[in-house]
Coordinates of C-alpha atoms and ligand atoms in Angstrom, one line a residue:
M1 CA -24.8 -44.8 13.3
N2 CA -20.8 -43.8 12.9
S3 CA -19.6 -41.0 15.2
M4 CA -17.8 -38.3 12.9
E5 CA -13.8 -37.6 13.6
E6 CA -13.1 -33.9 13.2
M7 CA -9.7 -32.9 12.2
R8 CA -8.0 -29.2 11.8
T9 CA -4.9 -28.4 9.1
A10 CA -3.5 -25.6 7.3
V11 CA -3.8 -27.1 3.9
L12 CA -5.9 -30.3 2.5
I13 CA -4.8 -31.6 -0.5
V14 CA -7.3 -34.2 -2.0
G15 CA -5.3 -36.4 -4.5
Y16 CA -1.8 -38.3 -3.4
G17 CA -1.0 -38.6 -6.8
P18 CA 2.3 -37.1 -7.9
V19 CA 1.3 -34.0 -8.0
G20 CA -0.6 -33.9 -4.7
A21 CA 2.4 -35.9 -3.1
A22 CA 4.7 -33.2 -4.6
L23 CA 3.1 -30.4 -2.9
A24 CA 2.9 -32.5 0.0
C25 CA 6.5 -32.6 0.3
L26 CA 7.2 -28.9 -0.9
L27 CA 4.5 -27.9 1.9
G28 CA 6.6 -30.0 4.5
R29 CA 9.8 -28.3 3.2
Y30 CA 7.9 -24.9 4.2
N31 CA 6.7 -26.2 7.7
V32 CA 3.0 -26.1 7.0
P33 CA 1.1 -28.5 8.5
T34 CA -1.2 -30.5 5.9
I35 CA -3.2 -33.3 5.5
I36 CA -3.0 -35.3 2.1
I37 CA -5.8 -37.8 1.5
D38 CA -6.6 -40.2 -1.3
K39 CA -9.8 -42.4 -2.0
A40 CA -7.0 -45.4 -3.3
E41 CA -5.1 -47.6 -0.4
T42 CA -2.5 -47.9 -3.2
P43 CA -0.5 -45.8 -5.7
F44 CA -1.6 -46.2 -9.3
V45 CA 0.4 -48.7 -11.0
Q46 CA -0.7 -48.4 -14.8
P47 CA 1.7 -47.0 -17.4
R48 CA 1.2 -43.8 -17.2
A49 CA 4.3 -40.5 -17.6
I50 CA 7.4 -41.5 -18.9
A51 CA 9.4 -38.4 -19.9
L52 CA 10.2 -35.5 -17.6
D53 CA 12.4 -32.4 -18.5
N54 CA 15.0 -30.2 -16.8
E55 CA 12.3 -28.0 -15.2
A56 CA 10.5 -31.0 -13.4
L57 CA 13.9 -32.6 -12.2
R58 CA 14.6 -29.1 -11.0
I59 CA 11.3 -28.9 -8.9
L60 CA 12.1 -32.4 -7.7
Q61 CA 15.1 -31.5 -6.2
M62 CA 13.5 -28.7 -4.4
A63 CA 10.8 -31.3 -3.2
G64 CA 13.7 -33.0 -1.5
L65 CA 14.3 -35.5 -3.9
G66 CA 18.2 -36.6 -4.7
D67 CA 19.4 -37.7 -8.0
D68 CA 19.2 -41.2 -6.9
A69 CA 15.6 -41.0 -5.6
F70 CA 14.0 -42.8 -8.6
P71 CA 15.7 -44.4 -11.5
R72 CA 15.8 -42.4 -14.7
M73 CA 17.6 -42.6 -18.4
A74 CA 18.8 -39.3 -20.2
I75 CA 17.9 -39.3 -23.9
P76 CA 20.4 -37.8 -26.2
Y77 CA 17.8 -37.0 -29.0
V78 CA 14.4 -37.5 -30.5
K79 CA 14.0 -38.4 -34.3
M80 CA 10.7 -38.7 -36.3
H81 CA 10.6 -41.1 -39.4
S82 CA 8.4 -41.1 -42.1
P83 CA 7.7 -44.2 -44.1
F84 CA 8.0 -42.0 -47.3
L85 CA 10.9 -39.6 -46.3
G86 CA 13.0 -41.5 -43.8
E87 CA 14.0 -39.4 -40.9
F88 CA 12.6 -35.7 -41.5
G89 CA 12.7 -34.2 -37.8
H90 CA 15.7 -34.4 -35.2
V91 CA 15.5 -32.9 -31.6
N92 CA 18.7 -32.7 -29.9
T93 CA 18.2 -33.3 -26.3
A94 CA 21.7 -34.3 -25.1
G95 CA 23.6 -32.0 -22.3
S96 CA 21.6 -30.4 -19.4
I97 CA 20.0 -27.2 -18.5
D98 CA 19.9 -25.4 -14.9
G99 CA 22.2 -28.8 -13.5
H100 CA 19.8 -31.4 -14.9
P101 CA 19.4 -33.4 -17.9
K102 CA 17.0 -31.8 -20.6
L103 CA 15.2 -35.2 -21.2
V104 CA 15.1 -37.9 -19.2
T105 CA 12.6 -41.3 -19.1
F106 CA 11.2 -43.0 -15.9
A107 CA 8.7 -45.0 -14.7
Q108 CA 5.9 -43.0 -12.8
P109 CA 5.2 -45.4 -10.2
E110 CA 8.9 -45.1 -9.1
L111 CA 8.9 -41.7 -8.9
E112 CA 5.4 -41.9 -7.0
A113 CA 6.8 -44.1 -4.2
A114 CA 10.1 -42.3 -4.2
L115 CA 7.8 -39.0 -3.4
R116 CA 6.2 -40.9 -1.0
R117 CA 9.1 -42.3 1.2
Q118 CA 10.2 -38.1 1.4
V119 CA 6.4 -37.3 2.9
E120 CA 7.2 -39.9 5.3
T121 CA 9.9 -38.3 6.5
L122 CA 8.2 -34.4 6.9
P123 CA 6.3 -34.7 10.3
C124 CA 3.9 -31.7 9.7
I125 CA 2.4 -33.9 6.8
K126 CA -0.3 -36.4 7.6
V127 CA -1.6 -39.0 5.0
L128 CA -4.7 -40.5 5.0
L129 CA -5.2 -43.2 2.5
G130 CA -8.6 -45.1 1.5
H131 CA -10.6 -42.0 2.4
E132 CA -12.4 -40.2 -0.5
A133 CA -13.5 -36.4 -0.2
V134 CA -17.4 -36.9 -0.8
T135 CA -18.3 -32.7 0.5
I136 CA -16.4 -29.8 0.0
E137 CA -17.6 -26.2 1.1
D138 CA -15.8 -23.1 1.1
A139 CA -17.0 -21.3 4.1
G140 CA -15.2 -18.0 3.5
E141 CA -13.2 -18.2 6.7
A142 CA -12.2 -21.8 6.1
V143 CA -12.9 -25.0 4.4
N144 CA -15.2 -27.9 5.8
A145 CA -14.4 -31.1 3.9
I146 CA -16.3 -34.4 4.5
L147 CA -14.1 -37.6 4.1
R148 CA -15.6 -41.3 3.7
D149 CA -13.8 -44.3 4.3
R150 CA -14.5 -47.8 2.9
G151 CA -16.1 -48.8 6.1
G152 CA -18.5 -46.0 5.7
N153 CA -16.8 -43.7 8.7
Q154 CA -16.9 -40.0 8.2
T155 CA -14.5 -37.7 9.0
R156 CA -14.7 -33.7 8.7
I157 CA -11.8 -31.5 8.2
H158 CA -11.2 -27.7 8.6
S159 CA -8.6 -26.3 6.8
A160 CA -7.6 -22.9 5.7
Y161 CA -6.8 -23.9 2.1
L162 CA -7.9 -27.2 0.2
I163 CA -6.0 -28.3 -3.1
G164 CA -7.8 -30.5 -5.3
A165 CA -5.1 -32.7 -6.9
D166 CA -7.5 -35.1 -7.8
G167 CA -6.9 -36.1 -11.2
A168 CA -8.6 -35.9 -14.7
A169 CA -11.7 -36.5 -13.5
S170 CA -11.7 -34.1 -10.6
F171 CA -14.4 -34.0 -7.9
V172 CA -12.8 -30.5 -6.6
R173 CA -13.1 -29.0 -10.0
G174 CA -16.8 -29.4 -9.7
V175 CA -16.7 -27.9 -6.6
I176 CA -15.5 -24.9 -7.5
G177 CA -17.8 -24.5 -10.8
Q178 CA -15.5 -25.3 -13.3
E179 CA -15.1 -27.7 -16.0
F180 CA -12.3 -28.5 -18.9
V181 CA -13.7 -26.3 -21.8
G182 CA -12.5 -26.5 -25.3
R183 CA -12.6 -29.3 -27.9
T184 CA -11.1 -32.5 -26.1
Y185 CA -9.1 -33.9 -29.3
A186 CA -9.9 -37.2 -27.7
E187 CA -8.0 -40.1 -29.0
D188 CA -7.5 -43.7 -28.2
W189 CA -3.8 -45.0 -27.6
L190 CA -2.5 -48.6 -26.9
I191 CA 0.0 -48.4 -24.4
I192 CA 2.6 -51.0 -24.2
D193 CA 5.6 -51.5 -21.6
A194 CA 8.0 -54.2 -22.0
L195 CA 10.7 -55.2 -19.8
N196 CA 13.8 -57.3 -20.5
V197 CA 14.2 -56.0 -24.3
P198 CA 17.2 -57.6 -26.0
K199 CA 18.9 -54.7 -27.5
P200 CA 16.9 -51.3 -26.4
I201 CA 17.1 -48.1 -28.2
D202 CA 18.9 -45.2 -26.8
H203 CA 16.7 -42.3 -27.8
I204 CA 13.0 -41.4 -28.5
E205 CA 11.6 -42.5 -31.9
F206 CA 8.3 -41.3 -33.3
I207 CA 7.2 -43.4 -36.3
C208 CA 4.9 -40.9 -38.3
D209 CA 3.3 -43.4 -40.3
P210 CA -0.5 -42.2 -40.9
K211 CA -1.7 -45.7 -41.0
R212 CA -0.5 -46.1 -37.2
P213 CA 1.6 -43.6 -35.8
T214 CA 3.9 -45.0 -33.0
P215 CA 6.0 -43.1 -30.8
H216 CA 8.4 -45.2 -29.1
M217 CA 11.2 -44.9 -26.2
P218 CA 13.5 -46.7 -23.7
A219 CA 13.4 -46.4 -20.2
P220 CA 15.8 -47.0 -17.2
G221 CA 15.5 -51.1 -16.0
G222 CA 15.5 -52.2 -19.6
R223 CA 12.0 -51.0 -20.5
E224 CA 10.7 -50.1 -23.5
R225 CA 7.5 -48.4 -24.7
W226 CA 5.5 -48.5 -27.5
E227 CA 2.4 -46.2 -28.1
F228 CA 0.2 -47.3 -30.9
M229 CA -2.7 -45.0 -32.1
L230 CA -6.2 -46.7 -32.6
A231 CA -7.7 -46.6 -36.3
R232 CA -11.2 -46.0 -36.5
G233 CA -13.5 -49.1 -35.5
E234 CA -10.4 -50.5 -32.9
T235 CA -11.7 -51.4 -29.8
R236 CA -10.1 -51.7 -26.3
E237 CA -10.8 -55.8 -26.3
T238 CA -9.2 -56.1 -29.8
M239 CA -6.2 -54.3 -29.3
E240 CA -5.4 -55.3 -25.5
N241 CA -5.4 -59.0 -26.7
D242 CA -2.1 -61.1 -27.1
A243 CA -2.2 -62.0 -30.7
N244 CA -2.9 -57.9 -31.5
V245 CA 0.0 -56.8 -29.4
A246 CA 2.3 -59.5 -30.7
R247 CA 1.5 -58.5 -34.2
L248 CA 2.2 -54.5 -33.5
L249 CA 5.4 -55.3 -31.8
R250 CA 6.5 -57.6 -35.0
P251 CA 8.6 -55.2 -37.0
W252 CA 10.8 -54.4 -33.7
L253 CA 10.9 -57.9 -32.2
T254 CA 8.8 -61.1 -31.2
V255 CA 7.2 -61.0 -27.7
D256 CA 8.6 -64.1 -26.6
Q257 CA 12.2 -62.0 -26.4
L258 CA 10.6 -59.8 -23.6
K259 CA 8.3 -59.9 -20.8
I260 CA 5.1 -57.6 -21.3
E261 CA 4.9 -55.7 -18.1
R262 CA 1.6 -53.9 -19.3
R263 CA -0.7 -53.3 -21.9
A264 CA -3.5 -50.4 -21.7
V265 CA -5.7 -48.4 -24.3
Y266 CA -5.6 -44.7 -22.9
R267 CA -8.1 -42.0 -24.6
F268 CA -5.8 -38.4 -24.3
H269 CA -7.4 -35.2 -24.2
A270 CA -6.4 -31.7 -24.3
R271 CA -8.5 -29.4 -22.0
C272 CA -7.7 -26.8 -19.6
C273 CA -10.3 -25.1 -17.1
D274 CA -11.2 -21.3 -17.0
S275 CA -9.6 -20.7 -13.8
F276 CA -7.3 -22.7 -11.4
G277 CA -8.7 -21.4 -8.2
K278 CA -11.7 -19.9 -6.3
G279 CA -11.9 -18.8 -3.0
R280 CA -9.7 -21.2 -0.6
I281 CA -9.7 -23.5 -2.8
C282 CA -7.2 -24.3 -5.7
L283 CA -6.7 -27.3 -8.4
A284 CA -3.3 -28.5 -9.1
G285 CA -2.1 -30.9 -12.0
D286 CA -4.5 -33.0 -14.4
A287 CA -7.5 -31.4 -12.2
A288 CA -6.9 -28.3 -13.7
H289 CA -5.3 -29.2 -17.0
I290 CA -4.9 -32.4 -19.4
T291 CA -2.9 -32.8 -22.5
P292 CA -1.7 -35.4 -24.8
P293 CA 1.9 -36.7 -23.8
F294 CA 3.8 -36.0 -27.2
V295 CA 5.6 -33.6 -25.7
G296 CA 5.9 -35.1 -22.2
Q297 CA 4.2 -32.1 -20.2
G298 CA 1.2 -33.2 -18.6
L299 CA 2.9 -34.4 -15.2
V300 CA 5.5 -31.6 -15.6
A301 CA 2.8 -29.2 -15.9
G302 CA 1.4 -30.4 -12.8
L303 CA 5.1 -30.2 -10.8
R304 CA 5.2 -26.4 -12.0
D305 CA 1.8 -25.9 -10.6
A306 CA 2.9 -27.4 -7.3
A307 CA 6.2 -25.3 -6.8
N308 CA 4.3 -22.5 -8.0
L309 CA 1.4 -23.0 -5.4
A310 CA 3.4 -24.2 -2.3
W311 CA 5.4 -21.2 -1.1
K312 CA 2.7 -18.9 -1.9
L313 CA 0.3 -20.9 0.5
A314 CA 3.4 -21.1 3.3
A315 CA 3.8 -17.1 2.8
I316 CA -0.3 -16.5 3.3
L317 CA -0.3 -19.0 6.5
Q318 CA 2.7 -18.1 8.0
D319 CA 1.5 -14.4 7.8
R320 CA 4.6 -13.3 5.6
A321 CA 2.2 -12.4 2.9
A322 CA -1.2 -11.3 1.9
P323 CA -3.8 -13.9 1.2
G324 CA -4.5 -12.0 -2.2
I325 CA -1.2 -13.2 -3.6
L326 CA -2.7 -16.5 -4.4
A327 CA -4.6 -14.6 -7.3
S328 CA -1.4 -14.9 -8.9
Y329 CA -1.0 -18.6 -9.0
D330 CA -3.6 -19.0 -11.5
A331 CA -2.1 -15.7 -13.8
E332 CA 1.0 -17.4 -13.6
R333 CA 0.2 -20.8 -14.2
R334 CA -2.7 -21.1 -16.7
P335 CA -1.1 -19.3 -19.8
H336 CA 1.6 -21.7 -19.5
A337 CA -0.3 -24.6 -19.2
K338 CA -2.2 -23.7 -22.3
A339 CA 0.8 -23.3 -24.3
M340 CA 1.8 -26.7 -23.4
I341 CA -1.2 -28.0 -24.6
A342 CA -1.5 -26.2 -27.8
L343 CA 2.1 -27.4 -28.5
A344 CA 1.1 -31.2 -27.7
K345 CA -1.9 -30.5 -30.1
L346 CA 0.7 -28.7 -33.3
M347 CA 3.0 -31.9 -32.6
G348 CA 0.2 -34.2 -32.7
N349 CA -1.2 -32.9 -35.7
L350 CA 2.6 -32.4 -37.2
V351 CA 4.0 -35.3 -36.8
M352 CA 1.4 -37.7 -36.8
P353 CA -1.1 -36.7 -39.8
R354 CA -3.9 -38.7 -40.3
N355 CA -3.5 -39.3 -44.5
A356 CA -0.4 -40.3 -46.9
A357 CA -0.7 -37.2 -48.7
R358 CA -0.9 -34.8 -45.9
A359 CA 2.0 -36.5 -44.4
I360 CA 4.2 -36.2 -47.3
A361 CA 3.1 -32.7 -47.4
V362 CA 3.5 -31.9 -43.7
H363 CA 7.0 -34.0 -43.2
G364 CA 8.7 -32.6 -46.3
A365 CA 8.2 -29.2 -45.5
I366 CA 9.5 -29.7 -41.8
R367 CA 12.4 -31.6 -43.9
M368 CA 13.2 -28.3 -46.1
I369 CA 12.3 -25.7 -43.0
R370 CA 15.1 -27.1 -41.2
V371 CA 17.4 -26.4 -44.2
I372 CA 17.5 -22.7 -42.8
P373 CA 19.9 -22.9 -40.0
R374 CA 17.8 -20.6 -37.7
L375 CA 14.9 -22.4 -38.1
R376 CA 16.9 -25.6 -37.5
R377 CA 17.9 -24.3 -34.3
F378 CA 14.5 -23.5 -33.6
F379 CA 13.3 -26.9 -34.3
D380 CA 16.4 -29.2 -33.5
D381 CA 17.1 -27.2 -29.7
L382 CA 13.8 -26.9 -28.3
G383 CA 13.2 -23.6 -29.4
V384 CA 9.7 -24.4 -30.2
K385 CA 9.1 -25.3 -26.3
P386 CA 7.2 -22.4 -24.6
Q387 CA 9.6 -20.5 -22.0
N388 CA 8.6 -20.8 -18.4
R389 CA 8.1 -16.7 -18.3
Y390 CA 5.0 -15.3 -16.9
R391 CA 3.6 -12.3 -18.7
T392 CA 1.9 -11.0 -15.7
G393 CA 2.0 -11.8 -11.8
L394 CA 3.8 -11.6 -8.5
F395 CA 7.1 -9.8 -9.8
T396 CA 8.3 -6.6 -10.9
P397 CA 7.6 -6.3 -14.7
G398 CA 10.3 -4.8 -16.5
R399 CA 14.3 -5.1 -17.9
A400 CA 16.6 -7.4 -16.3
A401 CA 20.1 -8.1 -16.3
R402 CA 21.1 -9.8 -19.7
G403 CA 21.0 -13.3 -18.5
L404 CA 17.8 -12.9 -15.9
V405 CA 14.0 -12.6 -16.4
R406 CA 11.9 -11.1 -14.4
G407 CA 9.0 -13.6 -13.9
G408 CA 11.4 -16.7 -15.6
Q409 CA 13.7 -19.0 -13.9
V410 CA 16.8 -17.9 -12.4
P411 CA 19.3 -19.8 -14.1
Q412 CA 21.0 -22.7 -11.5
A413 CA 24.8 -23.2 -11.6
W414 CA 27.4 -25.7 -10.0
V415 CA 29.0 -24.0 -7.4
R416 CA 31.3 -24.4 -4.9
A417 CA 30.3 -23.6 -0.7
A418 CA 33.3 -22.4 1.7
D419 CA 34.1 -25.6 3.2
G420 CA 34.7 -27.2 -0.5
T421 CA 31.5 -28.6 -1.1
I422 CA 30.1 -28.3 -4.3
I423 CA 26.1 -28.3 -4.8
R424 CA 23.5 -26.7 -7.1
S425 CA 23.2 -23.1 -6.7
D426 CA 19.4 -23.9 -5.7
G427 CA 20.8 -25.4 -2.5
A428 CA 22.7 -22.1 -1.7
L429 CA 19.2 -20.1 -2.0
G430 CA 17.6 -22.2 0.4
S431 CA 14.1 -22.7 0.7
S432 CA 12.4 -19.4 1.0
F433 CA 13.1 -15.9 -0.5
A434 CA 16.7 -15.1 -1.5
L435 CA 18.5 -11.7 -1.9
V436 CA 21.5 -12.7 -4.1
G437 CA 24.6 -10.5 -5.2
F438 CA 26.4 -11.2 -8.1
G439 CA 30.1 -10.8 -7.2
V440 CA 28.9 -8.3 -4.3
D441 CA 27.7 -8.3 -1.0
P442 CA 24.1 -6.7 -1.0
A443 CA 24.0 -6.8 3.0
R444 CA 26.2 -4.5 3.1
T445 CA 24.1 -2.0 1.2
L446 CA 20.9 -2.3 3.2
P447 CA 19.8 -0.1 6.6
A448 CA 20.2 -2.2 9.6
E449 CA 16.6 -2.2 10.2
L450 CA 15.6 -3.5 6.9
L451 CA 18.3 -6.1 7.1
R452 CA 16.9 -7.3 10.1
H453 CA 13.4 -7.6 9.0
W454 CA 14.4 -9.7 5.7
I455 CA 16.4 -12.0 8.0
E456 CA 14.0 -12.5 10.9
S457 CA 11.4 -13.2 7.9
G458 CA 13.4 -16.5 7.4
Y459 CA 15.0 -14.6 3.9
G460 CA 18.3 -15.3 3.2
I461 CA 20.9 -13.2 1.6
V462 CA 24.2 -15.3 -0.4
Q463 CA 26.7 -13.9 -3.0
F464 CA 27.6 -15.6 -5.9
C465 CA 31.6 -14.7 -7.1
H466 CA 34.0 -15.6 -9.6
A467 CA 35.7 -19.2 -9.2
G468 CA 38.5 -18.6 -7.1
Q469 CA 38.0 -15.3 -5.5
R470 CA 37.2 -15.4 -2.1
P471 CA 35.6 -11.8 -0.8
R472 CA 35.5 -11.3 2.7
T473 CA 31.8 -11.0 3.5
T474 CA 29.3 -11.5 6.5
I475 CA 27.2 -13.4 4.2
P476 CA 27.5 -16.9 2.6
V477 CA 30.0 -16.7 -0.6
F478 CA 29.5 -19.3 -3.1
D479 CA 32.3 -19.9 -6.4
D480 CA 30.1 -20.1 -9.2
L481 CA 32.5 -22.8 -11.2
E482 CA 31.3 -22.2 -14.9
G483 CA 30.8 -18.9 -14.6
V484 CA 26.8 -19.3 -15.4
L485 CA 25.5 -17.1 -13.0
V486 CA 28.7 -14.6 -12.5
P487 CA 28.7 -12.8 -15.2
K488 CA 26.5 -15.1 -17.9
A489 CA 23.4 -14.3 -15.8
A490 CA 24.2 -11.0 -14.5
P491 CA 27.2 -8.4 -14.0
V492 CA 29.5 -8.1 -11.1
G493 CA 28.0 -5.4 -9.0
W494 CA 24.2 -6.8 -9.6
V495 CA 21.8 -7.9 -7.3
A496 CA 18.2 -9.7 -7.5
V497 CA 15.5 -11.4 -5.4
I498 CA 14.5 -14.7 -6.2
R499 CA 11.4 -16.1 -5.1
P500 CA 11.5 -19.7 -3.3
D501 CA 10.4 -21.1 -6.9
R502 CA 13.5 -19.8 -8.3
V503 CA 11.7 -17.3 -10.4
V504 CA 13.0 -13.8 -10.2
M505 CA 11.1 -11.4 -8.5
T506 CA 13.5 -8.1 -9.2
D507 CA 16.8 -6.8 -9.9
G508 CA 19.2 -4.4 -10.5
P509 CA 22.2 -2.5 -9.4
V510 CA 23.7 -2.9 -5.6
S511 CA 23.0 0.7 -5.3
D512 CA 19.0 -0.1 -5.4
A513 CA 19.3 -3.2 -3.1
Q514 CA 17.3 -1.5 -0.4
E515 CA 14.4 -0.3 -2.8
L516 CA 14.5 -3.9 -4.5
V517 CA 14.0 -5.5 -1.1
A518 CA 11.3 -2.9 -0.1
E519 CA 9.5 -3.3 -3.2
T520 CA 9.4 -7.4 -2.7
L521 CA 7.9 -7.0 0.7
R522 CA 5.4 -4.5 -0.6
L523 CA 4.5 -6.9 -3.2
L524 CA 3.8 -9.9 -0.6
A525 CA 2.1 -7.3 1.6
G526 CA -0.5 -6.1 -0.8
A527 CA -0.4 -7.8 -4.2
P528 CA -3.2 -6.8 -6.6
G529 CA -6.0 -8.6 -6.3
T530 CA -6.3 -8.8 -2.7
D531 CA -9.6 -8.8 -2.5
M532 CA -10.0 -12.0 -3.7
I533 CA -9.7 -14.0 -0.6
K534 CA -10.7 -12.7 3.0
P535 CA -8.2 -12.8 5.6
R536 CA -7.7 -16.3 7.0
P537 CA -8.4 -17.5 10.5
R538 CA -5.9 -18.8 12.8
I539 CA -6.1 -22.7 12.1
G540 CA -3.6 -25.0 14.2
A541 CA -1.5 -27.8 13.1
A542 CA -2.5 -31.1 11.2
A543 CA -4.6 -33.3 13.9
Ligands
FAD1 C1 -0.3 -43.0 -20.7 C2 -0.1 -41.9 -20.7 C3 1.5 -41.2 -20.9 C4 2.0 -40.2 -20.1 N1 3.1 -39.8 -20.2 C5 3.5 -38.4 -19.5 C6 4.9 -37.9 -19.7 O1 5.4 -38.4 -20.5 N2 5.3 -36.9 -19.3 C7 4.3 -36.2 -18.3 O2 4.8 -35.2 -18.0 N3 2.9 -36.7 -18.2 C8 2.6 -37.5 -19.3 N4 1.4 -37.9 -18.4 C9 0.4 -37.5 -17.8 C10 0.9 -37.6 -16.4 O3 0.4 -39.1 -15.9 C11 -0.2 -37.3 -15.4 O4 -0.4 -35.7 -15.7 C12 0.2 -37.3 -14.0 O5 -0.5 -38.6 -13.5 C13 -1.5 -36.2 -13.2 O6 -0.9 -36.4 -12.1 P1 -2.1 -35.8 -11.0 O7 -1.3 -36.1 -9.1 O8 -2.2 -34.5 -10.9 O9 -3.0 -36.8 -10.9 P2 -3.7 -38.8 -11.1 O10 -2.2 -39.3 -11.0 O11 -4.7 -38.9 -11.6 O12 -3.9 -38.5 -9.0 C14 -5.2 -37.7 -8.3 C15 -5.3 -38.9 -7.1 O13 -6.6 -38.3 -6.5 C16 -7.3 -39.3 -6.5 N5 -8.6 -39.0 -6.1 C17 -9.5 -38.6 -7.2 N6 -10.5 -38.1 -6.4 C18 -10.8 -38.5 -5.3 C19 -11.2 -37.7 -3.9 N7 -12.6 -37.7 -4.4 N8 -11.1 -38.1 -2.9 C20 -9.6 -38.5 -2.3 N9 -8.8 -39.1 -3.4 C21 -9.1 -38.8 -4.9 C22 -7.2 -40.5 -7.1 O14 -7.5 -41.8 -6.2 C23 -5.4 -40.1 -7.6 O15 -4.6 -41.1 -6.6 C24 0.7 -39.3 -19.4 C25 -0.6 -39.8 -19.0 C26 -0.8 -41.0 -19.4 C27 -1.9 -41.7 -19.1

């Protein structure tokens, strides 16, 4: 009989896809002993995500990936074309938000390789490939999981928390009694990725032909992707064969002009479960929600999960927050994930109606609506995209300074440090909570004991000031080179507490700094819903 090896860790992540890997990078950054496992020996190399937005890139920045960690291509616009009406829709995606391009394309295997390289640099993360989680039990005081490798050997892992990042067919989802609810909107699409395309396009186009809806886009490395919707009666076998691929691509080029990298039929679904966690177990990424890719948000949503979850686990495990704060993960993330699924379904219906009459009516209406300047801006400038702002969760509700939203992301700007280095402002905030002064030093107003407690908890204090002003302070000061933070986000004399995931926790005039800090510590110590999880046992480093 094979012996059973035992291991202990603070967090066990089941699934080393991009979401599990990003979560591991973040937990590593927060110094949380973690084991990440995958039943596969190697990363999945089939065509999948191709588009990421500025929010995803900001999270990857947080996870430690530099701008050149994996190839990406900025997309200046997305256009929608009807065979009956010509171009009827146009979305501007040129430029950047929060220091990152609004929309880029990339190759998912290259991103996954970059994330894995980053994980390898983190001593507190242990990776077990070729290990499948076959039994998981939340024992109240800890989670016990049994893994099986290819040779049938078993390993038992005791962890304080377990995260199921095990994809759409998640095993962990069933363990917490969840299943995907709602209609699935199942649709089959043939995805063709090609290399060496002679004259690649520089934008994304949706060919909204009801006979054969086809999104088409370029990607780095001379790649292009076509996505062809399958009609009734068409099968994977007939669609993926050489003759059919050549026929479908003929309106653009002949197959001898390029190299077909991959072709695969995928079935897209739109589904979300009713809860992202139970007890000591949470779900992240496709395990919790899946969406058709029409707005390029499946992986992006999973990265948002990772950013939201990682610091909360770290704060609980490092005794800086009550276990109950984990309840805010579901409260904050699920409504937004559902809103993105709804947008993808809406886009699918609007952009790709199934018959000519409906297509002419819908596309004609979109074209008409865009005549009205306000509505045109709404459609063309991504106003239709749900804002990543929490309605409830771990922040102080209420009004914020003009350019800040409590429960929303603090803007990111390019800033200059005292030594002249120019960095993005998230780098100035560090990896933990930060008390930020806008043109003011908040440390001066805090009682010495509270200031010491804040600093000893590992939290930061920084000041952003008008470019060129160098106030004398005891804390790090950064010049806001373009006025994005001061005065656009908040006026001089304002302070804000920013969470490690860059969400604004609370804010107010500097005279309130003491109360804002105290309030933050109170929320962390005893957030509503603290009865969700019992106190944790002390569990040691990854074995
Ligand atoms: C054609 C296509 C196009 C897409 N386009 C976009 C896009 O443009 N933008 C975007 O944001 N998203 C897009 N997506 C979605 C995106 O690819 C997924 O959201 C993303 O891959 C999900 O990552 P994940 O880590 O949650 O899951 P996965 O990548 O599925 O990883 C799960 C991992 O868990 C492992 N695993 C499963 N069960 C176990 C177990 N019991 N024990 C151990 N390991 C286990 C698996 O081996 C796998 O490695 C697209 C998807 C498809 C199919």
